[in-house]
Amino acid sequence: MSHIHPTLRRDGDQVIILDQTRLPHEEHYLRLDSLDDAATAIRDMQVRGAPLIGAAAAFGVALALRHDPSDTMLRQADCTLRQTRPTAVNLHWALDRMLATLAPLPTVVRSRAAWTEAEAIRCADLAANAAIGEHGLGLLRQLALSTQGPLQIMTHCNAGWLATCGHGTALAPIYAAHAAGLDVHVWVSETRPRNQGLLTAWELSRSGVPHTLVADNAAGWLMASGRVDCLIVGADRIAANGDTANKVGTYLKALAARAHGLPFYVAAPRSTIDPACPDGAAIPIEERDADEVRLLTGLAADGSLTRMRLAAAASAVCNPAFDVTPAGLLTGIICESGVLVPDALASLAVS
Ligand code: MRU
């Protein structure tokens, strides 16, 4: 789709990313030049979203090996990047793949091979997004047969083109439906405290898809009052039994969806499935800084980006960035292989 601006791309021996900490107010691109730049971009959430984090880590390895392709540097890059964020398994998946490809190679060819492999990871995600869009479109077409007016889809967090290398995961079926002429409307929840929903609203605006931003707390009432037909969310890690970690607040939406008999889909590439993780209890959940809850970032009256205090500095805060939705609450998982019922996960070879 022409409205997509790549959020991450190679430029010579550097990498360009869209700085997501400045959205939706400023569209600003950053140039990554080193391993440290890549690690900082992931840690500080300049790049975010599980698939994009994975690709950024792969390119981080390529940046690290540019001037020093030694075993020591390969190990250091792997270790530094692995520690940036804990929950999204795509980060580990991409680093495992880089290590498996690069470690056996003679150092003289490693740098070039690192760029090639990182680009392959980026392209694989792009293709997975397209396939997710097609499989999800089939589901949305079915649902639209029994609705009047626009098909009302609710999402949470950002799982669109900002969070991936292509059209997105949860948003890919929505973009495919919109492009196919299906009448769709998207309920976008703010996703406190980091407000990834504002990014979703921004990118849906850019893409011309009808949508409405709502406070997170409005979701249950919208479902109860018949204004939601289905929900699609992304994922940061899917355990072998289908339990799914996604942005905090997903679990509450899944509970409300079950209470109101609404289909609740997770959309994610297979690189988000972690066969080594038996169930949700084994998924590491990132706890983030308390000031993300106490402070707000937005535009000041003079148009400058500013942080302002919302809660007293003394207020105790707990800030889990993700939660786990039990597999039993999912209607299905839309991946590049098709729509899986959570029970079918075990049979998938994740490569
Ligand atoms: O902003 P992040 O990196 O903390 O959030 C991750 C996400 O974008 C999501 O959890 C998303 O729903 C799944 S990844 C497309």
GROMACS .gro file of C-alpha atoms and ligand atoms in nm:
model
  366
    1MET     CA    1   0.000   0.000   0.000
    2SER     CA    2   0.141   0.334  -0.101
    3HIS     CA    3   0.064   0.506   0.231
    4ILE     CA    4   0.320   0.291   0.411
    5HIS     CA    5   0.649   0.458   0.491
    6PRO     CA    6   0.903   0.199   0.598
    7THR     CA    7   0.965   0.241   0.971
    8LEU     CA    8   1.305   0.076   0.933
    9ARG     CA    9   1.532   0.052   0.632
   10ARG     CA   10   1.895   0.012   0.538
   11ASP     CA   11   2.073   0.311   0.387
   12GLY     CA   12   2.424   0.213   0.280
   13ASP     CA   13   2.601   0.097   0.594
   14GLN     CA   14   2.352   0.269   0.825
   15VAL     CA   15   1.990   0.210   0.923
   16ILE     CA   16   1.709   0.465   0.918
   17ILE     CA   17   1.419   0.439   1.161
   18LEU     CA   18   1.109   0.644   1.226
   19ASP     CA   19   1.139   0.773   1.584
   20GLN     CA   20   0.816   0.650   1.742
   21THR     CA   21   0.869   0.842   2.065
   22ARG     CA   22   0.783   1.162   1.876
   23LEU     CA   23   0.466   1.033   1.713
   24PRO     CA   24   0.188   1.124   1.661
   25HIS     CA   25   0.311   1.482   1.682
   26GLU     CA   26   0.632   1.476   1.480
   27GLU     CA   27   0.746   1.252   1.196
   28HIS     CA   28   1.118   1.239   1.255
   29TYR     CA   29   1.366   0.985   1.120
   30LEU     CA   30   1.682   0.875   1.301
   31ARG     CA   31   2.003   0.738   1.155
   32LEU     CA   32   2.150   0.439   1.341
   33ASP     CA   33   2.523   0.406   1.303
   34SER     CA   34   2.636   0.159   1.569
   35LEU     CA   35   2.541  -0.129   1.795
   36ASP     CA   36   2.477   0.120   2.075
   37ASP     CA   37   2.243   0.325   1.854
   38ALA     CA   38   2.041   0.012   1.775
   39ALA     CA   39   2.027  -0.104   2.137
   40THR     CA   40   1.921   0.242   2.254
   41ALA     CA   41   1.652   0.265   1.984
   42ILE     CA   42   1.498  -0.063   2.106
   43ARG     CA   43   1.539   0.006   2.478
   44ASP     CA   44   1.401   0.359   2.458
   45MET     CA   45   1.113   0.252   2.234
   46GLN     CA   46   1.212   0.457   1.931
   47VAL     CA   47   1.134   0.133   1.751
   48ARG     CA   48   0.854  -0.070   1.904
   49GLY     CA   49   0.629  -0.360   1.825
   50ALA     CA   50   0.754  -0.717   1.846
   51PRO     CA   51   0.830  -0.784   1.475
   52LEU     CA   52   0.998  -0.446   1.426
   53ILE     CA   53   1.208  -0.496   1.738
   54GLY     CA   54   1.325  -0.830   1.594
   55ALA     CA   55   1.425  -0.670   1.264
   56ALA     CA   56   1.594  -0.378   1.443
   57ALA     CA   57   1.800  -0.623   1.649
   58ALA     CA   58   1.908  -0.808   1.334
   59PHE     CA   59   2.023  -0.482   1.177
   60GLY     CA   60   2.192  -0.395   1.508
   61VAL     CA   61   2.411  -0.703   1.463
   62ALA     CA   62   2.496  -0.591   1.109
   63LEU     CA   63   2.593  -0.246   1.238
   64ALA     CA   64   2.811  -0.403   1.508
   65LEU     CA   65   3.002  -0.624   1.263
   66ARG     CA   66   3.074  -0.348   1.009
   67HIS     CA   67   3.418  -0.266   1.148
   68ASP     CA   68   3.476  -0.567   1.370
   69PRO     CA   69   3.340  -0.904   1.249
   70SER     CA   70   3.518  -1.103   1.523
   71ASP     CA   71   3.360  -1.374   1.739
   72THR     CA   72   3.395  -1.143   2.038
   73MET     CA   73   3.197  -0.866   1.869
   74LEU     CA   74   2.932  -1.109   1.748
   75ARG     CA   75   2.883  -1.234   2.103
   76GLN     CA   76   2.883  -0.881   2.243
   77ALA     CA   77   2.623  -0.762   1.992
   78ASP     CA   78   2.404  -1.063   2.062
   79CYS     CA   79   2.426  -1.017   2.436
   80THR     CA   80   2.369  -0.638   2.431
   81LEU     CA   81   2.067  -0.658   2.203
   82ARG     CA   82   1.912  -0.955   2.388
   83GLN     CA   83   1.899  -0.749   2.706
   84THR     CA   84   1.715  -0.451   2.559
   85ARG     CA   85   1.357  -0.573   2.613
   86PRO     CA   86   1.235  -0.898   2.767
   87THR     CA   87   0.886  -0.986   2.646
   88ALA     CA   88   0.878  -0.979   2.265
   89VAL     CA   89   1.022  -1.314   2.160
   90ASN     CA   90   1.078  -1.192   1.804
   91LEU     CA   91   1.388  -1.017   1.938
   92HIS     CA   92   1.535  -1.350   2.051
   93TRP     CA   93   1.412  -1.529   1.741
   94ALA     CA   94   1.589  -1.278   1.515
   95LEU     CA   95   1.911  -1.289   1.719
   96ASP     CA   96   1.908  -1.671   1.724
   97ARG     CA   97   1.875  -1.663   1.347
   98MET     CA   98   2.159  -1.410   1.307
   99LEU     CA   99   2.386  -1.612   1.536
  100ALA     CA  100   2.311  -1.942   1.364
  101THR     CA  101   2.389  -1.788   1.024
  102LEU     CA  102   2.695  -1.585   1.118
  103ALA     CA  103   2.883  -1.784   1.381
  104PRO     CA  104   2.996  -2.064   1.143
  105LEU     CA  105   3.120  -1.817   0.877
  106PRO     CA  106   3.479  -1.698   0.838
  107THR     CA  107   3.507  -1.342   0.970
  108VAL     CA  108   3.598  -1.205   0.630
  109VAL     CA  109   3.247  -1.263   0.491
  110ARG     CA  110   3.047  -1.199   0.808
  111SER     CA  111   2.966  -0.833   0.765
  112ARG     CA  112   2.812  -0.877   0.423
  113ALA     CA  113   2.625  -1.190   0.539
  114ALA     CA  114   2.488  -0.998   0.840
  115TRP     CA  115   2.330  -0.732   0.617
  116THR     CA  116   2.188  -1.002   0.389
  117GLU     CA  117   2.037  -1.198   0.678
  118ALA     CA  118   1.892  -0.886   0.843
  119GLU     CA  119   1.732  -0.789   0.513
  120ALA     CA  120   1.595  -1.144   0.478
  121ILE     CA  121   1.436  -1.114   0.824
  122ARG     CA  122   1.280  -0.781   0.726
  123CYS     CA  123   1.144  -0.925   0.400
  124ALA     CA  124   1.010  -1.237   0.572
  125ASP     CA  125   0.812  -1.020   0.812
  126LEU     CA  126   0.677  -0.814   0.525
  127ALA     CA  127   0.558  -1.131   0.351
  128ALA     CA  128   0.411  -1.269   0.673
  129ASN     CA  129   0.215  -0.946   0.720
  130ALA     CA  130   0.069  -0.979   0.371
  131ALA     CA  131  -0.036  -1.340   0.433
  132ILE     CA  132  -0.188  -1.248   0.771
  133GLY     CA  133  -0.384  -0.977   0.591
  134GLU     CA  134  -0.522  -1.224   0.339
  135HIS     CA  135  -0.618  -1.487   0.598
  136GLY     CA  136  -0.776  -1.223   0.821
  137LEU     CA  137  -0.965  -1.075   0.529
  138GLY     CA  138  -1.144  -1.407   0.483
  139LEU     CA  139  -1.261  -1.392   0.846
  140LEU     CA  140  -1.374  -1.032   0.817
  141ARG     CA  141  -1.569  -1.104   0.499
  142GLN     CA  142  -1.754  -1.383   0.682
  143LEU     CA  143  -1.833  -1.159   0.979
  144ALA     CA  144  -1.951  -0.879   0.751
  145LEU     CA  145  -2.220  -1.109   0.608
  146SER     CA  146  -2.411  -1.090   0.935
  147THR     CA  147  -2.364  -0.723   1.019
  148GLN     CA  148  -2.547  -0.412   0.912
  149GLY     CA  149  -2.350  -0.097   0.852
  150PRO     CA  150  -1.975  -0.100   0.891
  151LEU     CA  151  -1.802  -0.400   1.043
  152GLN     CA  152  -1.696  -0.275   1.386
  153ILE     CA  153  -1.351  -0.402   1.481
  154MET     CA  154  -1.179  -0.319   1.807
  155THR     CA  155  -0.802  -0.329   1.848
  156HIS     CA  156  -0.556  -0.251   2.125
  157CYS     CA  157  -0.201  -0.112   2.120
  158ASN     CA  158  -0.030  -0.070   1.785
  159ALA     CA  159   0.003  -0.367   1.558
  160GLY     CA  160   0.008  -0.189   1.226
  161TRP     CA  161   0.281  -0.081   0.988
  162LEU     CA  162   0.456   0.117   1.261
  163ALA     CA  163   0.511  -0.202   1.461
  164THR     CA  164   0.626  -0.432   1.181
  165CYS     CA  165   0.815  -0.439   0.853
  166GLY     CA  166   0.500  -0.450   0.638
  167HIS     CA  167   0.129  -0.372   0.678
  168GLY     CA  168   0.114  -0.492   1.035
  169THR     CA  169  -0.029  -0.790   1.215
  170ALA     CA  170  -0.365  -0.701   1.375
  171LEU     CA  171  -0.411  -0.414   1.129
  172ALA     CA  172  -0.315  -0.615   0.819
  173PRO     CA  173  -0.662  -0.775   0.783
  174ILE     CA  174  -0.818  -0.434   0.838
  175TYR     CA  175  -0.606  -0.274   0.566
  176ALA     CA  176  -0.684  -0.568   0.337
  177ALA     CA  177  -1.057  -0.532   0.407
  178HIS     CA  178  -1.049  -0.157   0.349
  179ALA     CA  179  -0.859  -0.205   0.023
  180ALA     CA  180  -1.113  -0.470  -0.084
  181GLY     CA  181  -1.398  -0.222  -0.036
  182LEU     CA  182  -1.540  -0.374   0.282
  183ASP     CA  183  -1.707  -0.114   0.504
  184VAL     CA  184  -1.499  -0.122   0.824
  185HIS     CA  185  -1.469   0.098   1.130
  186VAL     CA  186  -1.199   0.051   1.395
  187TRP     CA  187  -1.231   0.123   1.768
  188VAL     CA  188  -0.883   0.220   1.887
  189SER     CA  189  -0.813   0.219   2.259
  190GLU     CA  190  -0.557   0.469   2.388
  191THR     CA  191  -0.342   0.198   2.551
  192ARG     CA  192  -0.221   0.374   2.861
  193PRO     CA  193   0.040   0.441   2.978
  194ARG     CA  194   0.254   0.463   2.660
  195ASN     CA  195  -0.050   0.535   2.442
  196GLN     CA  196   0.038   0.315   2.147
  197GLY     CA  197  -0.328   0.357   2.044
  198LEU     CA  198  -0.242   0.713   1.943
  199LEU     CA  199   0.004   0.565   1.696
  200THR     CA  200  -0.267   0.333   1.565
  201ALA     CA  201  -0.504   0.627   1.522
  202TRP     CA  202  -0.229   0.823   1.345
  203GLU     CA  203  -0.148   0.546   1.103
  204LEU     CA  204  -0.515   0.465   1.034
  205SER     CA  205  -0.568   0.835   0.954
  206ARG     CA  206  -0.271   0.826   0.719
  207SER     CA  207  -0.425   0.521   0.555
  208GLY     CA  208  -0.777   0.664   0.530
  209VAL     CA  209  -0.937   0.389   0.741
  210PRO     CA  210  -1.241   0.506   0.944
  211HIS     CA  211  -1.167   0.480   1.316
  212THR     CA  212  -1.250   0.628   1.655
  213LEU     CA  213  -1.015   0.670   1.948
  214VAL     CA  214  -1.156   0.573   2.288
  215ALA     CA  215  -1.024   0.566   2.642
  216ASP     CA  216  -0.921   0.215   2.746
  217ASN     CA  217  -1.202   0.203   3.000
  218ALA     CA  218  -1.469   0.252   2.732
  219ALA     CA  219  -1.404  -0.087   2.569
  220GLY     CA  220  -1.635  -0.297   2.789
  221TRP     CA  221  -1.927  -0.059   2.749
  222LEU     CA  222  -1.887  -0.047   2.371
  223MET     CA  223  -1.902  -0.428   2.359
  224ALA     CA  224  -2.197  -0.440   2.598
  225SER     CA  225  -2.392  -0.191   2.389
  226GLY     CA  226  -2.353  -0.388   2.066
  227ARG     CA  227  -2.108  -0.155   1.896
  228VAL     CA  228  -1.829  -0.409   1.845
  229ASP     CA  229  -1.845  -0.708   1.607
  230CYS     CA  230  -1.500  -0.855   1.668
  231LEU     CA  231  -1.159  -0.783   1.817
  232ILE     CA  232  -0.815  -0.829   1.663
  233VAL     CA  233  -0.496  -0.766   1.858
  234GLY     CA  234  -0.127  -0.836   1.802
  235ALA     CA  235   0.106  -1.040   2.021
  236ASP     CA  236   0.453  -1.014   2.169
  237ARG     CA  237   0.494  -1.378   2.263
  238ILE     CA  238   0.267  -1.679   2.218
  239ALA     CA  239   0.342  -1.976   2.442
  240ALA     CA  240   0.329  -2.333   2.311
  241ASN     CA  241  -0.020  -2.378   2.456
  242GLY     CA  242  -0.153  -2.060   2.290
  243ASP     CA  243  -0.144  -1.832   2.596
  244THR     CA  244  -0.060  -1.492   2.454
  245ALA     CA  245   0.132  -1.196   2.591
  246ASN     CA  246   0.034  -0.865   2.440
  247LYS     CA  247   0.018  -0.503   2.552
  248VAL     CA  248  -0.130  -0.462   2.900
  249GLY     CA  249  -0.507  -0.428   2.878
  250THR     CA  250  -0.548  -0.702   2.618
  251TYR     CA  251  -0.657  -0.955   2.881
  252LEU     CA  252  -0.943  -0.732   3.004
  253LYS     CA  253  -1.066  -0.690   2.648
  254ALA     CA  254  -1.056  -1.068   2.594
  255LEU     CA  255  -1.259  -1.124   2.911
  256ALA     CA  256  -1.519  -0.869   2.803
  257ALA     CA  257  -1.529  -1.019   2.452
  258ARG     CA  258  -1.597  -1.365   2.597
  259ALA     CA  259  -1.871  -1.225   2.821
  260HIS     CA  260  -2.041  -1.073   2.517
  261GLY     CA  261  -1.986  -1.365   2.280
  262LEU     CA  262  -1.756  -1.168   2.047
  263PRO     CA  263  -1.480  -1.327   1.837
  264PHE     CA  264  -1.137  -1.239   1.974
  265TYR     CA  265  -0.844  -1.294   1.735
  266VAL     CA  266  -0.471  -1.261   1.784
  267ALA     CA  267  -0.271  -1.182   1.468
  268ALA     CA  268   0.102  -1.251   1.468
  269PRO     CA  269   0.377  -1.401   1.254
  270ARG     CA  270   0.508  -1.745   1.351
  271SER     CA  271   0.824  -1.579   1.483
  272THR     CA  272   0.607  -1.464   1.777
  273ILE     CA  273   0.537  -1.824   1.879
  274ASP     CA  274   0.779  -1.947   2.144
  275PRO     CA  275   0.778  -2.329   2.150
  276ALA     CA  276   1.020  -2.321   2.445
  277CYS     CA  277   0.763  -2.144   2.658
  278PRO     CA  278   0.510  -2.402   2.776
  279ASP     CA  279   0.244  -2.156   2.891
  280GLY     CA  280   0.173  -1.796   2.985
  281ALA     CA  281   0.321  -1.829   3.333
  282ALA     CA  282   0.665  -1.875   3.174
  283ILE     CA  283   0.648  -1.556   2.967
  284PRO     CA  284   0.865  -1.279   3.114
  285ILE     CA  285   0.655  -0.966   3.156
  286GLU     CA  286   0.840  -0.637   3.133
  287GLU     CA  287   0.791  -0.396   3.423
  288ARG     CA  288   0.861  -0.042   3.311
  289ASP     CA  289   0.948   0.285   3.478
  290ALA     CA  290   0.693   0.427   3.724
  291ASP     CA  291   0.712   0.771   3.564
  292GLU     CA  292   0.544   0.632   3.252
  293VAL     CA  293   0.228   0.625   3.467
  294ARG     CA  294   0.295   0.940   3.669
  295LEU     CA  295   0.387   1.167   3.378
  296LEU     CA  296   0.229   1.245   3.042
  297THR     CA  297   0.400   1.344   2.719
  298GLY     CA  298   0.220   1.573   2.477
  299LEU     CA  299   0.229   1.905   2.298
  300ALA     CA  300   0.257   2.223   2.503
  301ALA     CA  301   0.062   2.533   2.402
  302ASP     CA  302   0.364   2.655   2.204
  303GLY     CA  303   0.367   2.331   2.005
  304SER     CA  304   0.678   2.184   2.168
  305LEU     CA  305   0.686   1.825   2.293
  306THR     CA  306   0.670   1.829   2.669
  307ARG     CA  307   0.625   1.603   2.973
  308MET     CA  308   0.383   1.701   3.247
  309ARG     CA  309   0.307   1.555   3.587
  310LEU     CA  310  -0.018   1.364   3.632
  311ALA     CA  311   0.037   1.181   3.962
  312ALA     CA  312   0.230   1.290   4.269
  313ALA     CA  313   0.593   1.181   4.265
  314ALA     CA  314   0.528   0.998   4.593
  315SER     CA  315   0.250   0.778   4.452
  316ALA     CA  316   0.356   0.415   4.438
  317VAL     CA  317   0.317   0.278   4.086
  318CYS     CA  318   0.313  -0.067   3.929
  319ASN     CA  319   0.368  -0.059   3.552
  320PRO     CA  320   0.356  -0.399   3.378
  321ALA     CA  321   0.389  -0.336   3.005
  322PHE     CA  322   0.217  -0.659   2.896
  323ASP     CA  323  -0.038  -0.909   3.020
  324VAL     CA  324  -0.122  -1.266   2.930
  325THR     CA  325  -0.450  -1.374   2.775
  326PRO     CA  326  -0.517  -1.745   2.833
  327ALA     CA  327  -0.553  -1.949   2.514
  328GLY     CA  328  -0.908  -2.042   2.614
  329LEU     CA  329  -1.020  -1.683   2.554
  330LEU     CA  330  -0.891  -1.675   2.196
  331THR     CA  331  -1.112  -1.756   1.899
  332GLY     CA  332  -0.806  -1.809   1.682
  333ILE     CA  333  -0.455  -1.699   1.593
  334ILE     CA  334  -0.412  -1.547   1.248
  335CYS     CA  335  -0.060  -1.617   1.123
  336GLU     CA  336   0.102  -1.649   0.782
  337SER     CA  337   0.007  -2.019   0.772
  338GLY     CA  338  -0.364  -1.954   0.821
  339VAL     CA  339  -0.602  -1.921   1.113
  340LEU     CA  340  -0.502  -2.155   1.394
  341VAL     CA  341  -0.703  -2.265   1.690
  342PRO     CA  342  -0.467  -2.237   1.987
  343ASP     CA  343  -0.456  -2.620   2.023
  344ALA     CA  344  -0.293  -2.649   1.678
  345LEU     CA  345   0.015  -2.452   1.779
  346ALA     CA  346   0.215  -2.747   1.898
  347SER     CA  347   0.220  -2.894   1.548
  348LEU     CA  348   0.379  -2.581   1.396
  349ALA     CA  349   0.748  -2.595   1.329
  350VAL     CA  350   0.878  -2.244   1.394
  351SER     CA  351   1.169  -2.172   1.170
  352MRU     O1  352   0.532  -0.034   2.225
  352MRU     P1  353   0.572  -0.173   2.264
  352MRU     O2  354   0.690  -0.225   2.187
  352MRU     O3  355   0.585  -0.193   2.411
  352MRU     O4  356   0.445  -0.257   2.228
  352MRU     C1  357   0.447  -0.371   2.163
  352MRU     C2  358   0.337  -0.372   2.068
  352MRU     O5  359   0.334  -0.298   1.971
  352MRU     C3  360   0.232  -0.461   2.096
  352MRU     O6  361   0.222  -0.522   2.215
  352MRU     C4  362   0.154  -0.514   1.985
  352MRU     O7  363   0.023  -0.527   2.024
  352MRU     C5  364   0.208  -0.646   1.937
  352MRU     S1  365   0.345  -0.631   1.835
  352MRU     C6  366   0.282  -0.590   1.677
   0.00000   0.00000   0.00000
